[in-house]
Amino acid sequence: MNLPIEVEEEDYFDYFYNEPGSIPGTLLIEDDAAPPVLFLIDYNEEGATRSKLNTPEEISPYLDSDSVSWIDVQGLGNEDVLRRLGKVFGLHPLVLEDIVNVPQRPKVEEYDKQLLIVLRMVTPKEDGKRFVSEQVSFILGDRYLLTVQEEPDYDPFGPVRERIRSNKGMICRHGADYLTYALIDAIVDGFFPVLEAYGEELETLEDDVVDNPSRATLERIHQVKRDLLGLRRAIWPQREVINSLLRDTTALMGDTVRIYLRDCYDHVVQVLEIIENYRELASSLMDVYLSSISNKMNEVMKVLTIISTIFIPLTFIAGVYGMNFNPELPGNMPELEIPYAYVICWIVMLAIAGALILYFKRRGWFDNFSGIKH
């Protein structure tokens, strides 16, 4: 995985907040939000049916059925559809506000016969560079589950849909609370492929920092640190959410599902530990980068020092015999009249330079020059 060098602005560092004085329940939808698409998966022990819904009102007959109904809404780009959806499910205005006004901090809140769960999920981009972070909201009822996603292009729920379609595992033999657990578990597990990619990137950066530290390497380290901070910001509150589901008593979440949520909580802790380890490694890479740059500068200064040291006596000799004195007068450079004085001067200068080079070589000053790259 090769992460881009340029630093991009990401929205996973921000949480939504209401403008001062705004009316509770106000829905603020971004202009580029995708229009909502509604999918229904209705299943029981015998089998499952999947269909695409044209209007929110088509959901009403399924809310009181004996089967489990999973309504998946992908996109937040139509306020009218979202308000009609809230009317069908009897959502409190504040619940609808939390669903639509993204991003919210992950949380869990219990309302009358409904449980609101807000999480953040991450999925790798198709080109393998970085990741996409988006909010997913759960409305858990007695026999139904409503999920609302920001975007229709990314989600880790494909394996859960396939398990329902093929009636594999225990998901079709349990209620909506088990479906909620399965989706939460898929969200948490979705962090591992992203972290694996960043682990490979950190290994590559380790080699680059030691072998060829450059401005591009520094920017890549900064980008990785920034992305890891975004991942930590996404997963840290979700540990509190799952812990709340385990700790608080609600009729909508059965005891059997709580046992499975313990395993999900362990995965969250594991993700947090990996993120913290990677952040420490990225910080140490920054220190190694600075040390490598300092060592490289020291090697360059060593070369310049050797060159300067060799030329100091040569410059002194050339300067002395370059002065304009009359050799015919007493005390004024009689060496200028010696035969082959010019050749002798060159021999002396080359001998001094050779002696200094041999001295520096024996001292080991030339040992690390092969590591200097221009």
GROMACS .gro file of C-alpha atoms in nm:
model
  374
    1MET     CA    1   0.000   0.000   0.000
    2ASN     CA    2   0.146   0.335  -0.105
    3LEU     CA    3  -0.023   0.624   0.065
    4PRO     CA    4  -0.036   0.958  -0.118
    5ILE     CA    5   0.218   1.217  -0.017
    6GLU     CA    6  -0.010   1.516  -0.019
    7VAL     CA    7  -0.205   1.592   0.296
    8GLU     CA    8  -0.579   1.577   0.240
    9GLU     CA    9  -0.851   1.720   0.458
   10GLU     CA   10  -1.070   1.452   0.614
   11ASP     CA   11  -1.400   1.498   0.792
   12TYR     CA   12  -1.337   1.224   1.049
   13PHE     CA   13  -1.175   1.481   1.277
   14ASP     CA   14  -1.498   1.680   1.318
   15TYR     CA   15  -1.824   1.617   1.498
   16PHE     CA   16  -2.150   1.786   1.411
   17TYR     CA   17  -2.281   2.062   1.634
   18ASN     CA   18  -2.596   2.272   1.610
   19GLU     CA   19  -2.581   2.638   1.534
   20PRO     CA   20  -2.658   2.850   1.841
   21GLY     CA   21  -3.032   2.908   1.870
   22SER     CA   22  -3.131   2.646   1.613
   23ILE     CA   23  -3.457   2.455   1.657
   24PRO     CA   24  -3.419   2.102   1.800
   25GLY     CA   25  -3.478   1.844   1.529
   26THR     CA   26  -3.346   2.063   1.247
   27LEU     CA   27  -3.207   1.852   0.962
   28LEU     CA   28  -2.901   1.982   0.781
   29ILE     CA   29  -2.820   1.786   0.465
   30GLU     CA   30  -2.507   1.844   0.261
   31ASP     CA   31  -2.554   1.943  -0.100
   32ASP     CA   32  -2.348   1.653  -0.234
   33ALA     CA   33  -2.519   1.387  -0.019
   34ALA     CA   34  -2.633   1.080  -0.210
   35PRO     CA   35  -3.011   1.032  -0.243
   36PRO     CA   36  -3.144   0.766  -0.006
   37VAL     CA   37  -3.203   0.415  -0.140
   38LEU     CA   38  -3.411   0.176   0.071
   39PHE     CA   39  -3.349  -0.199   0.087
   40LEU     CA   40  -3.552  -0.452   0.283
   41ILE     CA   41  -3.438  -0.796   0.398
   42ASP     CA   42  -3.715  -0.991   0.570
   43TYR     CA   43  -3.620  -1.331   0.710
   44ASN     CA   44  -3.704  -1.611   0.950
   45GLU     CA   45  -3.585  -1.969   1.001
   46GLU     CA   46  -3.737  -2.085   0.672
   47GLY     CA   47  -3.571  -1.829   0.445
   48ALA     CA   48  -3.526  -1.467   0.348
   49THR     CA   49  -3.653  -1.222   0.089
   50ARG     CA   50  -3.471  -0.910  -0.031
   51SER     CA   51  -3.633  -0.621  -0.212
   52LYS     CA   52  -3.578  -0.259  -0.299
   53LEU     CA   53  -3.841  -0.019  -0.169
   54ASN     CA   54  -3.967   0.283  -0.357
   55THR     CA   55  -4.125   0.468  -0.064
   56PRO     CA   56  -4.083   0.458   0.315
   57GLU     CA   57  -4.452   0.374   0.356
   58GLU     CA   58  -4.394   0.029   0.206
   59ILE     CA   59  -4.210  -0.065   0.526
   60SER     CA   60  -4.517  -0.036   0.752
   61PRO     CA   61  -4.658  -0.391   0.701
   62TYR     CA   62  -4.327  -0.547   0.804
   63LEU     CA   63  -4.290  -0.369   1.137
   64ASP     CA   64  -4.555  -0.584   1.309
   65SER     CA   65  -4.479  -0.913   1.135
   66ASP     CA   66  -4.344  -1.223   1.309
   67SER     CA   67  -4.032  -1.228   1.091
   68VAL     CA   68  -3.725  -1.009   1.138
   69SER     CA   69  -3.709  -0.707   0.906
   70TRP     CA   70  -3.385  -0.529   0.826
   71ILE     CA   71  -3.438  -0.195   0.653
   72ASP     CA   72  -3.112  -0.055   0.519
   73VAL     CA   73  -3.115   0.310   0.407
   74GLN     CA   74  -2.810   0.415   0.202
   75GLY     CA   75  -2.776   0.788   0.151
   76LEU     CA   76  -2.897   1.106   0.326
   77GLY     CA   77  -2.970   1.335   0.031
   78ASN     CA   78  -3.349   1.379   0.055
   79GLU     CA   79  -3.506   1.546   0.359
   80ASP     CA   80  -3.861   1.455   0.259
   81VAL     CA   81  -3.785   1.084   0.238
   82LEU     CA   82  -3.601   1.093   0.569
   83ARG     CA   83  -3.885   1.270   0.750
   84ARG     CA   84  -4.137   1.023   0.607
   85LEU     CA   85  -3.909   0.743   0.723
   86GLY     CA   86  -3.906   0.892   1.072
   87LYS     CA   87  -4.286   0.908   1.068
   88VAL     CA   88  -4.317   0.542   0.966
   89PHE     CA   89  -4.089   0.428   1.249
   90GLY     CA   90  -4.220   0.681   1.498
   91LEU     CA   91  -3.876   0.832   1.555
   92HIS     CA   92  -3.828   1.111   1.802
   93PRO     CA   93  -3.718   1.435   1.627
   94LEU     CA   94  -3.387   1.427   1.815
   95VAL     CA   95  -3.326   1.070   1.695
   96LEU     CA   96  -3.383   1.174   1.336
   97GLU     CA   97  -3.151   1.469   1.391
   98ASP     CA   98  -2.875   1.238   1.518
   99ILE     CA   99  -2.919   1.012   1.217
  100VAL     CA  100  -2.915   1.284   0.951
  101ASN     CA  101  -2.680   1.549   1.092
  102VAL     CA  102  -2.347   1.373   1.057
  103PRO     CA  103  -2.098   1.310   1.198
  104GLN     CA  104  -2.219   1.240   1.549
  105ARG     CA  105  -2.007   1.099   1.828
  106PRO     CA  106  -2.068   0.721   1.865
  107LYS     CA  107  -2.327   0.668   2.135
  108VAL     CA  108  -2.621   0.456   2.250
  109GLU     CA  109  -2.954   0.596   2.372
  110GLU     CA  110  -3.276   0.421   2.467
  111TYR     CA  111  -3.615   0.558   2.368
  112ASP     CA  112  -3.965   0.419   2.400
  113LYS     CA  113  -3.945   0.064   2.256
  114GLN     CA  114  -3.643   0.166   2.047
  115LEU     CA  115  -3.268   0.168   2.091
  116LEU     CA  116  -3.052   0.420   1.904
  117ILE     CA  117  -2.693   0.318   1.833
  118VAL     CA  118  -2.458   0.550   1.643
  119LEU     CA  119  -2.125   0.410   1.524
  120ARG     CA  120  -1.853   0.492   1.276
  121MET     CA  121  -1.728   0.237   1.027
  122VAL     CA  122  -1.420   0.242   0.807
  123THR     CA  123  -1.359   0.061   0.480
  124PRO     CA  124  -1.052   0.062   0.254
  125LYS     CA  125  -1.080   0.261  -0.066
  126GLU     CA  126  -1.096   0.066  -0.390
  127ASP     CA  127  -0.748   0.183  -0.495
  128GLY     CA  128  -0.604   0.062  -0.162
  129LYS     CA  129  -0.502   0.413  -0.059
  130ARG     CA  130  -0.623   0.521   0.283
  131PHE     CA  131  -0.982   0.458   0.393
  132VAL     CA  132  -1.336   0.592   0.397
  133SER     CA  133  -1.497   0.677   0.731
  134GLU     CA  134  -1.872   0.722   0.760
  135GLN     CA  135  -2.146   0.713   1.018
  136VAL     CA  136  -2.397   0.430   1.046
  137SER     CA  137  -2.701   0.457   1.272
  138PHE     CA  138  -2.906   0.170   1.415
  139ILE     CA  139  -3.267   0.186   1.528
  140LEU     CA  140  -3.340  -0.142   1.703
  141GLY     CA  141  -3.699  -0.241   1.762
  142ASP     CA  142  -3.867  -0.558   1.881
  143ARG     CA  143  -3.872  -0.736   1.542
  144TYR     CA  144  -3.698  -0.490   1.315
  145LEU     CA  145  -3.370  -0.309   1.265
  146LEU     CA  146  -3.328   0.015   1.074
  147THR     CA  147  -2.976   0.106   0.958
  148VAL     CA  148  -2.893   0.440   0.797
  149GLN     CA  149  -2.564   0.493   0.614
  150GLU     CA  150  -2.412   0.809   0.472
  151GLU     CA  151  -2.292   0.658   0.144
  152PRO     CA  152  -2.414   0.369  -0.071
  153ASP     CA  153  -2.068   0.273  -0.200
  154TYR     CA  154  -1.893   0.147   0.112
  155ASP     CA  155  -2.001  -0.087   0.389
  156PRO     CA  156  -1.873  -0.412   0.546
  157PHE     CA  157  -2.219  -0.574   0.564
  158GLY     CA  158  -2.186  -0.794   0.255
  159PRO     CA  159  -2.097  -1.112   0.450
  160VAL     CA  160  -2.395  -1.059   0.683
  161ARG     CA  161  -2.632  -1.024   0.387
  162GLU     CA  162  -2.488  -1.343   0.236
  163ARG     CA  163  -2.536  -1.534   0.563
  164ILE     CA  164  -2.901  -1.428   0.570
  165ARG     CA  165  -2.953  -1.515   0.203
  166SER     CA  166  -2.797  -1.862   0.235
  167ASN     CA  167  -2.943  -1.919   0.585
  168LYS     CA  168  -2.602  -2.002   0.729
  169GLY     CA  169  -2.510  -1.978   1.093
  170MET     CA  170  -2.746  -1.869   1.368
  171ILE     CA  171  -2.854  -1.532   1.237
  172CYS     CA  172  -3.184  -1.653   1.090
  173ARG     CA  173  -3.273  -1.835   1.412
  174HIS     CA  174  -3.243  -1.527   1.630
  175GLY     CA  175  -3.410  -1.192   1.651
  176ALA     CA  176  -3.321  -0.838   1.551
  177ASP     CA  177  -3.085  -0.801   1.847
  178TYR     CA  178  -2.857  -1.074   1.708
  179LEU     CA  179  -2.866  -0.904   1.368
  180THR     CA  180  -2.755  -0.583   1.542
  181TYR     CA  181  -2.466  -0.769   1.703
  182ALA     CA  182  -2.364  -0.921   1.367
  183LEU     CA  183  -2.354  -0.579   1.201
  184ILE     CA  184  -2.162  -0.420   1.491
  185ASP     CA  185  -1.914  -0.706   1.476
  186ALA     CA  186  -1.873  -0.651   1.100
  187ILE     CA  187  -1.804  -0.281   1.163
  188VAL     CA  188  -1.538  -0.358   1.425
  189ASP     CA  189  -1.377  -0.628   1.209
  190GLY     CA  190  -1.368  -0.378   0.922
  191PHE     CA  191  -1.090  -0.193   1.107
  192PHE     CA  192  -0.847  -0.485   1.075
  193PRO     CA  193  -0.792  -0.473   0.694
  194VAL     CA  194  -0.732  -0.097   0.719
  195LEU     CA  195  -0.483  -0.144   1.002
  196GLU     CA  196  -0.309  -0.424   0.811
  197ALA     CA  197  -0.252  -0.186   0.521
  198TYR     CA  198  -0.107   0.079   0.754
  199GLY     CA  199   0.116  -0.184   0.913
  200GLU     CA  200   0.264  -0.260   0.571
  201GLU     CA  201   0.306   0.111   0.505
  202LEU     CA  202   0.492   0.158   0.833
  203GLU     CA  203   0.728  -0.127   0.742
  204THR     CA  204   0.802   0.046   0.412
  205LEU     CA  205   0.856   0.376   0.590
  206GLU     CA  206   1.102   0.212   0.829
  207ASP     CA  207   1.324   0.113   0.536
  208ASP     CA  208   1.289   0.453   0.367
  209VAL     CA  209   1.369   0.645   0.685
  210VAL     CA  210   1.693   0.453   0.734
  211ASP     CA  211   1.804   0.421   0.370
  212ASN     CA  212   1.684   0.740   0.207
  213PRO     CA  213   1.520   0.996   0.436
  214SER     CA  214   1.361   1.276   0.235
  215ARG     CA  215   1.091   1.541   0.251
  216ALA     CA  216   0.846   1.299   0.090
  217THR     CA  217   0.918   1.041   0.362
  218LEU     CA  218   0.848   1.299   0.631
  219GLU     CA  219   0.514   1.391   0.472
  220ARG     CA  220   0.416   1.024   0.449
  221ILE     CA  221   0.494   0.975   0.818
  222HIS     CA  222   0.285   1.280   0.903
  223GLN     CA  223  -0.005   1.147   0.692
  224VAL     CA  224   0.008   0.805   0.859
  225LYS     CA  225   0.007   0.965   1.205
  226ARG     CA  226  -0.291   1.178   1.106
  227ASP     CA  227  -0.484   0.880   0.970
  228LEU     CA  228  -0.411   0.671   1.279
  229LEU     CA  229  -0.544   0.955   1.493
  230GLY     CA  230  -0.862   0.949   1.283
  231LEU     CA  231  -0.894   0.573   1.333
  232ARG     CA  232  -0.847   0.612   1.707
  233ARG     CA  233  -1.107   0.888   1.715
  234ALA     CA  234  -1.350   0.655   1.536
  235ILE     CA  235  -1.299   0.341   1.750
  236TRP     CA  236  -1.239   0.486   2.097
  237PRO     CA  237  -1.600   0.596   2.172
  238GLN     CA  238  -1.732   0.269   2.025
  239ARG     CA  239  -1.572   0.081   2.312
  240GLU     CA  240  -1.795   0.284   2.544
  241VAL     CA  241  -2.099   0.206   2.325
  242ILE     CA  242  -2.042  -0.171   2.335
  243ASN     CA  243  -1.963  -0.157   2.705
  244SER     CA  244  -2.291   0.026   2.759
  245LEU     CA  245  -2.480  -0.244   2.567
  246LEU     CA  246  -2.316  -0.505   2.790
  247ARG     CA  247  -2.374  -0.317   3.115
  248ASP     CA  248  -2.717  -0.157   3.078
  249THR     CA  249  -3.030  -0.368   3.096
  250THR     CA  250  -3.277  -0.334   2.809
  251ALA     CA  251  -3.546  -0.570   2.687
  252LEU     CA  252  -3.438  -0.509   2.327
  253MET     CA  253  -3.097  -0.674   2.381
  254GLY     CA  254  -3.119  -1.033   2.504
  255ASP     CA  255  -2.876  -1.207   2.737
  256THR     CA  256  -2.765  -1.445   2.463
  257VAL     CA  257  -2.657  -1.155   2.244
  258ARG     CA  258  -2.469  -0.991   2.532
  259ILE     CA  259  -2.243  -1.295   2.547
  260TYR     CA  260  -2.150  -1.242   2.183
  261LEU     CA  261  -2.101  -0.871   2.244
  262ARG     CA  262  -1.822  -0.959   2.490
  263ASP     CA  263  -1.624  -1.100   2.198
  264CYS     CA  264  -1.699  -0.784   2.000
  265TYR     CA  265  -1.571  -0.576   2.292
  266ASP     CA  266  -1.249  -0.777   2.293
  267HIS     CA  267  -1.204  -0.699   1.923
  268VAL     CA  268  -1.248  -0.329   1.992
  269VAL     CA  269  -0.979  -0.343   2.261
  270GLN     CA  270  -0.752  -0.529   2.021
  271VAL     CA  271  -0.806  -0.265   1.751
  272LEU     CA  272  -0.724   0.010   2.001
  273GLU     CA  273  -0.403  -0.167   2.105
  274ILE     CA  274  -0.293  -0.203   1.742
  275ILE     CA  275  -0.368   0.163   1.673
  276GLU     CA  276  -0.171   0.274   1.979
  277ASN     CA  277   0.123   0.053   1.882
  278TYR     CA  278   0.120   0.193   1.529
  279ARG     CA  279   0.102   0.550   1.660
  280GLU     CA  280   0.404   0.487   1.883
  281LEU     CA  281   0.587   0.334   1.587
  282ALA     CA  282   0.500   0.632   1.368
  283SER     CA  283   0.627   0.869   1.637
  284SER     CA  284   0.949   0.670   1.668
  285LEU     CA  285   0.986   0.684   1.288
  286MET     CA  286   0.976   1.061   1.316
  287ASP     CA  287   1.262   1.045   1.567
  288VAL     CA  288   1.453   0.804   1.345
  289TYR     CA  289   1.398   1.039   1.051
  290LEU     CA  290   1.545   1.332   1.243
  291SER     CA  291   1.837   1.115   1.356
  292SER     CA  292   1.897   0.997   1.000
  293ILE     CA  293   1.894   1.352   0.870
  294SER     CA  294   2.135   1.453   1.148
  295ASN     CA  295   2.367   1.161   1.071
  296LYS     CA  296   2.354   1.241   0.702
  297MET     CA  297   2.443   1.601   0.779
  298ASN     CA  298   2.730   1.485   1.001
  299GLU     CA  299   2.865   1.271   0.718
  300VAL     CA  300   2.846   1.565   0.480
  301MET     CA  301   3.023   1.785   0.734
  302LYS     CA  302   3.289   1.517   0.774
  303VAL     CA  303   3.358   1.524   0.398
  304LEU     CA  304   3.379   1.902   0.399
  305THR     CA  305   3.606   1.895   0.705
  306ILE     CA  306   3.845   1.648   0.540
  307ILE     CA  307   3.857   1.851   0.221
  308SER     CA  308   3.914   2.173   0.414
  309THR     CA  309   4.182   2.013   0.632
  310ILE     CA  310   4.371   1.883   0.329
  311PHE     CA  311   4.362   2.218   0.150
  312ILE     CA  312   4.459   2.433   0.451
  313PRO     CA  313   4.835   2.355   0.433
  314LEU     CA  314   4.824   2.362   0.052
  315THR     CA  315   4.658   2.701   0.059
  316PHE     CA  316   4.916   2.821   0.310
  317ILE     CA  317   5.208   2.714   0.086
  318ALA     CA  318   5.047   2.861  -0.224
  319GLY     CA  319   4.975   3.183  -0.036
  320VAL     CA  320   5.330   3.219   0.094
  321TYR     CA  321   5.494   3.169  -0.242
  322GLY     CA  322   5.235   3.375  -0.416
  323MET     CA  323   5.348   3.691  -0.242
  324ASN     CA  324   5.535   3.943  -0.460
  325PHE     CA  325   5.889   3.983  -0.313
  326ASN     CA  326   6.214   4.056  -0.495
  327PRO     CA  327   6.442   3.750  -0.450
  328GLU     CA  328   6.751   3.964  -0.527
  329LEU     CA  329   6.718   4.150  -0.199
  330PRO     CA  330   6.836   3.985   0.125
  331GLY     CA  331   6.570   3.797   0.328
  332ASN     CA  332   6.320   3.777   0.041
  333MET     CA  333   6.232   3.419  -0.061
  334PRO     CA  334   6.558   3.273  -0.195
  335GLU     CA  335   6.360   2.956  -0.290
  336LEU     CA  336   6.231   3.134  -0.598
  337GLU     CA  337   6.577   3.107  -0.755
  338ILE     CA  338   6.621   2.732  -0.688
  339PRO     CA  339   6.610   2.515  -1.005
  340TYR     CA  340   6.289   2.312  -1.034
  341ALA     CA  341   6.143   2.504  -0.740
  342TYR     CA  342   5.797   2.487  -0.900
  343VAL     CA  343   5.815   2.107  -0.930
  344ILE     CA  344   5.952   2.071  -0.577
  345CYS     CA  345   5.668   2.285  -0.444
  346TRP     CA  346   5.410   2.060  -0.615
  347ILE     CA  347   5.578   1.747  -0.479
  348VAL     CA  348   5.573   1.886  -0.126
  349MET     CA  349   5.207   1.988  -0.157
  350LEU     CA  350   5.101   1.649  -0.294
  351ALA     CA  351   5.300   1.473  -0.025
  352ILE     CA  352   5.125   1.672   0.247
  353ALA     CA  353   4.784   1.597   0.091
  354GLY     CA  354   4.865   1.225   0.060
  355ALA     CA  355   4.990   1.207   0.417
  356LEU     CA  356   4.670   1.369   0.547
  357ILE     CA  357   4.450   1.134   0.339
  358LEU     CA  358   4.641   0.833   0.471
  359TYR     CA  359   4.608   0.964   0.827
  360PHE     CA  360   4.228   1.014   0.794
  361LYS     CA  361   4.188   0.671   0.638
  362ARG     CA  362   4.369   0.504   0.926
  363ARG     CA  363   4.146   0.695   1.166
  364GLY     CA  364   3.838   0.546   0.990
  365TRP     CA  365   3.692   0.872   0.863
  366PHE     CA  366   3.619   0.726   0.519
  367ASP     CA  367   3.424   0.422   0.640
  368ASN     CA  368   3.068   0.564   0.617
  369PHE     CA  369   3.097   0.772   0.303
  370SER     CA  370   2.918   0.505   0.098
  371GLY     CA  371   2.597   0.585   0.288
  372ILE     CA  372   2.590   0.949   0.175
  373LYS     CA  373   2.343   1.000  -0.111
  374HIS     CA  374   2.304   1.317  -0.309
   0.00000   0.00000   0.00000
